[in-house]
Coordinates of C-alpha atoms in Angstrom, one line a residue:
Chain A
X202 CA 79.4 24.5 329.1
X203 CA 82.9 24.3 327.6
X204 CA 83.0 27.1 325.1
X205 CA 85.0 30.6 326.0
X206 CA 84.0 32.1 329.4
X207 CA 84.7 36.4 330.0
X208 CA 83.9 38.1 332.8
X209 CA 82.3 40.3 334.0
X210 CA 79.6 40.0 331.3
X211 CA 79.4 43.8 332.3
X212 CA 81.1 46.7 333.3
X213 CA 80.1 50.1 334.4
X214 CA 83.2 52.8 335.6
X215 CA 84.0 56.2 335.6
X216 CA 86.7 57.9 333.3
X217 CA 90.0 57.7 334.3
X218 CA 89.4 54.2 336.6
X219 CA 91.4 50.7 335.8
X220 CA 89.2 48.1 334.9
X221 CA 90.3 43.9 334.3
X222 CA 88.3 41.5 332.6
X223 CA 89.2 37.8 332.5
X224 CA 89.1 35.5 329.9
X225 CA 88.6 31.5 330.2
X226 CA 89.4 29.8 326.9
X227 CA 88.7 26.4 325.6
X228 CA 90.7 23.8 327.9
X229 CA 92.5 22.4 324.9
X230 CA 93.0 25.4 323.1
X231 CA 96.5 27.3 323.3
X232 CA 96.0 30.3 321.9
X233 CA 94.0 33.2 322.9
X234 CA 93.3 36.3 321.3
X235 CA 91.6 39.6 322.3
X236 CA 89.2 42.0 320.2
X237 CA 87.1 44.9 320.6
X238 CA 84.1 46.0 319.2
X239 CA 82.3 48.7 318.7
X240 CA 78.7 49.4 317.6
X241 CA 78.1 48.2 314.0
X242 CA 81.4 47.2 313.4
X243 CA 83.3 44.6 313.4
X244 CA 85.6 42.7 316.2
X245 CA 88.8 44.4 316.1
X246 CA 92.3 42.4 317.3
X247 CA 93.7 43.5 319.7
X248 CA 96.5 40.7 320.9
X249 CA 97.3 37.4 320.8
X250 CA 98.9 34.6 323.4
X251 CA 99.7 31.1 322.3
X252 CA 100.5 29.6 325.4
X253 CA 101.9 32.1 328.0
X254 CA 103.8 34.2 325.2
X255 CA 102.3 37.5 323.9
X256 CA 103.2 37.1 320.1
X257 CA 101.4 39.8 318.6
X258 CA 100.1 43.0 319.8
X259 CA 97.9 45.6 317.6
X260 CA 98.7 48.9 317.3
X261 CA 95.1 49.8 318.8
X262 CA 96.5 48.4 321.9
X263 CA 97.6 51.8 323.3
X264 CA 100.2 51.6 326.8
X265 CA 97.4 51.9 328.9
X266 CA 96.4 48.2 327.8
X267 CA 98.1 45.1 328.7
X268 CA 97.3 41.5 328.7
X269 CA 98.6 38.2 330.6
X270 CA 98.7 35.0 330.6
X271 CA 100.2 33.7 333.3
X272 CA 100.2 29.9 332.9
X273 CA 98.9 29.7 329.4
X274 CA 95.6 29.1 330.7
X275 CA 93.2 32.0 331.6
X276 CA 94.1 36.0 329.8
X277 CA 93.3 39.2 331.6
X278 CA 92.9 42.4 330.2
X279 CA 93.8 45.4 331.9
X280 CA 93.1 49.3 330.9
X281 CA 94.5 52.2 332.4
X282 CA 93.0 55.3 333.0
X283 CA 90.3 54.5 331.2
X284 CA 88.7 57.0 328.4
X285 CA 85.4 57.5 326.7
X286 CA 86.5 56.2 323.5
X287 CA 87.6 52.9 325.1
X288 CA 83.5 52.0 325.7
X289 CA 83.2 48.6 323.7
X290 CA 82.9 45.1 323.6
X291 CA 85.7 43.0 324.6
X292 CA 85.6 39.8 323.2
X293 CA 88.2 37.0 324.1
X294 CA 88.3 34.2 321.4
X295 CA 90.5 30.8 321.5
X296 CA 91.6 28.2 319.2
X297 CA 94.2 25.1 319.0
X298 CA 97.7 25.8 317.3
X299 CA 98.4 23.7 314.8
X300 CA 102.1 25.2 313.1
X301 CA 101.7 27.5 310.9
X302 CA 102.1 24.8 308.1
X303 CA 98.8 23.8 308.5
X304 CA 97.2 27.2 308.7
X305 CA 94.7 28.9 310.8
X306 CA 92.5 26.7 313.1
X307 CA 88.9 28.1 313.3
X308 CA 88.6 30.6 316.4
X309 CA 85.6 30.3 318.5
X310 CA 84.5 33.4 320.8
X311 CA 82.8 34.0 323.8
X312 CA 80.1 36.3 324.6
X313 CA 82.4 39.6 325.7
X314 CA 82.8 41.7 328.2
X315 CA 80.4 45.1 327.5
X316 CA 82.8 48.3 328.9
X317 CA 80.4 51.3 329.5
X318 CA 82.4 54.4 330.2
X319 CA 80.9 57.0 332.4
Chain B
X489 CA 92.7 51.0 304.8
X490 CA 89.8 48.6 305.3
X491 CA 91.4 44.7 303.8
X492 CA 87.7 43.6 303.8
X493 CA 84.8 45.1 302.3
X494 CA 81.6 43.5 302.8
X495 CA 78.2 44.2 301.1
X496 CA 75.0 45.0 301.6
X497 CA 74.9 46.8 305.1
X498 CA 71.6 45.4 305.8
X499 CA 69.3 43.1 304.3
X500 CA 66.3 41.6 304.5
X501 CA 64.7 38.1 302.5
X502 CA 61.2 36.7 302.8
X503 CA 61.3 33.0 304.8
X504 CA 62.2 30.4 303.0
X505 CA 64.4 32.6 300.1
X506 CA 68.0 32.5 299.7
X507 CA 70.0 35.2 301.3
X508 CA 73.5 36.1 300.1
X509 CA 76.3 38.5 301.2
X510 CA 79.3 39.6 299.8
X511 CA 82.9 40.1 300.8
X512 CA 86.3 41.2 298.5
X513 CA 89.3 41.3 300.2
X514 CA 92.9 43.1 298.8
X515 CA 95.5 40.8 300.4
X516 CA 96.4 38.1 298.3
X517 CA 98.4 36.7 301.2
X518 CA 95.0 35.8 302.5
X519 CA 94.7 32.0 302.8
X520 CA 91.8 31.3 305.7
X521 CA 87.9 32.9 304.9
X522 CA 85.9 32.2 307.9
X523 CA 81.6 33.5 308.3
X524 CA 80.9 34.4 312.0
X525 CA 76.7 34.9 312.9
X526 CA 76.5 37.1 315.5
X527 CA 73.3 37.5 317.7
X528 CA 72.6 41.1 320.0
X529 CA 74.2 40.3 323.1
X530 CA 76.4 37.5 322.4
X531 CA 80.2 37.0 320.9
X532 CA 80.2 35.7 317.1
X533 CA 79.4 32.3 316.3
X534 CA 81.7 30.4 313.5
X535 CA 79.4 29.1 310.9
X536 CA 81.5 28.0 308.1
X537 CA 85.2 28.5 306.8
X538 CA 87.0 27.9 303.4
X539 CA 90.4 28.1 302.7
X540 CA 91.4 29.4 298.8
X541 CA 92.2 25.6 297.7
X542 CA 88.5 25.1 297.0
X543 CA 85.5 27.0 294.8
X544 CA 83.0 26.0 296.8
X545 CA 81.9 24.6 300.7
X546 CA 78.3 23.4 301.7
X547 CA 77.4 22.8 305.4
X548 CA 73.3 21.9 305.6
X549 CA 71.7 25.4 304.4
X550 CA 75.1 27.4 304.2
X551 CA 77.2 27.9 301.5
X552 CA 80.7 29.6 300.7
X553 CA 82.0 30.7 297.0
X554 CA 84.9 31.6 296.6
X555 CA 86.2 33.5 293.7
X556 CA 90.3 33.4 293.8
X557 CA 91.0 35.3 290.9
X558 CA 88.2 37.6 291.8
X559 CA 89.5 37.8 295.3
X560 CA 85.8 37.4 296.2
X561 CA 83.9 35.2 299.2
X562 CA 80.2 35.0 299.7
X563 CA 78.0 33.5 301.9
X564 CA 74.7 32.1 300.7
X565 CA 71.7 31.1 303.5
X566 CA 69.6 28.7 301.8
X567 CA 65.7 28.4 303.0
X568 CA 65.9 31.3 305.0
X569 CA 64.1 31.0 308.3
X570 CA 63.6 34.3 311.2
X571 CA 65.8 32.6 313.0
X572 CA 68.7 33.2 310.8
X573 CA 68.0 36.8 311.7
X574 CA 71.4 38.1 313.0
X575 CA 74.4 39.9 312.1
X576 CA 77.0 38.1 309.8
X577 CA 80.6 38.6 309.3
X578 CA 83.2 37.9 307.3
X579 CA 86.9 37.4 308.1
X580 CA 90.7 36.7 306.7
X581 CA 93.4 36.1 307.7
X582 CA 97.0 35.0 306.9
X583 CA 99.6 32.6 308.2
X584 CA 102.1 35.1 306.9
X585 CA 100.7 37.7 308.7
X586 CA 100.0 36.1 311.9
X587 CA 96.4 34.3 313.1
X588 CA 94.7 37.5 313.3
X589 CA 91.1 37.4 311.8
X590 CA 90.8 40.7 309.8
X591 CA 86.6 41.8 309.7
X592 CA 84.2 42.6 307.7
X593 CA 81.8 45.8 308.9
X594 CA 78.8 43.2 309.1
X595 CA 75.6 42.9 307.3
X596 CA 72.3 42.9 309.1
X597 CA 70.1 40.1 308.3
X598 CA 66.3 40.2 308.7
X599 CA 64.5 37.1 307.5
X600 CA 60.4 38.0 307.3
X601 CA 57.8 35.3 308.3

């Protein structure tokens, strides 16, 4: 399989713990974005890499977030201390970069990581 | 502020009938319409994309209009089948405004056998 890989598929913690997920994009693709979502919404962004530079961050994405990408290759996502509210669906998505003169390429998802805040 | 309203919240078509949901968006800087299908359990699945150059875009059973002037998208899901069942989602974005896909609150699709 050679789509988007996250894991853990799952994640179970207590309030106030740190939790990292880890994100495995296309092997061609260059950028790599992060959502969240929540139940009966939408994916929310969170961030976006292209290559090993964080070139957009949401304002959802409160201190207690951060992101890398080391090498340009795989992303992790941290959170802090975590909270109730942060109990959602992390999704990790990639897709090539093209140059902004040819617009946005099409971004293809994997299946999330599911946070469950105790 | 929600940029993308989509319509109806849920919905559900007899097999073989044509399904078709709705999305307006208010950012005219808006230049990149993609549909994502989304099954319980999984990450969203692209399933067709238009950019505002063109009216129309057919692949096999699915079907985008788009309505510039109308700042209007819809998907259309010909020959609905149960497996279609699923949430869909519609998205924008802007070069201008970075690649980030702005969504659509979903609309649950049930297709009936």
């Amino acid at each position: 399989d050679t789509g988007v890989s996250q894991d853990p598929r799952h994640k179970i913690t207590k309030r106030g713990q740190n939790v990292t997920f880890r994100c495995d994009p296309i092997s061609e693709h260059n950028r790599l974005y992060w959502y969240r979502q929540t139940l009966g919404q939408g994916p929310e962004f969170l961030t976006y890499f292209q290559n090993e530079a964080q070139l957009e961050k949401s304002r959802l994405l409160s201190d207690r977030f951060s992101a890398e990408r080391p090498k340009g290759s795989f992303s992790t996502l941290e959170i802090q201390r975590t909270e109730q509210g942060d109990s959602a669906m992390y999704l990790c998505a990639s897709s090539l970069g093209t140059g902004v003169e040819k617009g946005n390429q099409p971004q293809h998802f994997g299946d999330g990581t599911r946070l469950s805040i105790l | 502020q929600q940029q993308v309203k989509q319509s109806p919240q849920s919905l559900i078509v007899q097999k073989g009938g044509i399904s078709i949901i709705n999305c307006a968006y208010e950012n005219t800087a808006f230049d990149y319409f993609p549909w994502y299908q989304q099954f319980p359990g999984k990450g969203p699945a692209l399933l067709i994309a238009i950019r505002p150059d063109v009216s129309e875009k057919k692949e096999g059973r699915f079907t985008i209009s788009f309505n510039k002037s109308a700042k209007q998208f819809s998907l259309h899901i010909m020959d609905s089948q149960p497996g279609d069942s699923a949430t869909y989602f519609c998205a924008a974005s802007s070069r201008q405004a970075g690649t980030a896909l702005i969504f659509g609150k979903g609309t649950t699709l049930s297709v009936s056998s």
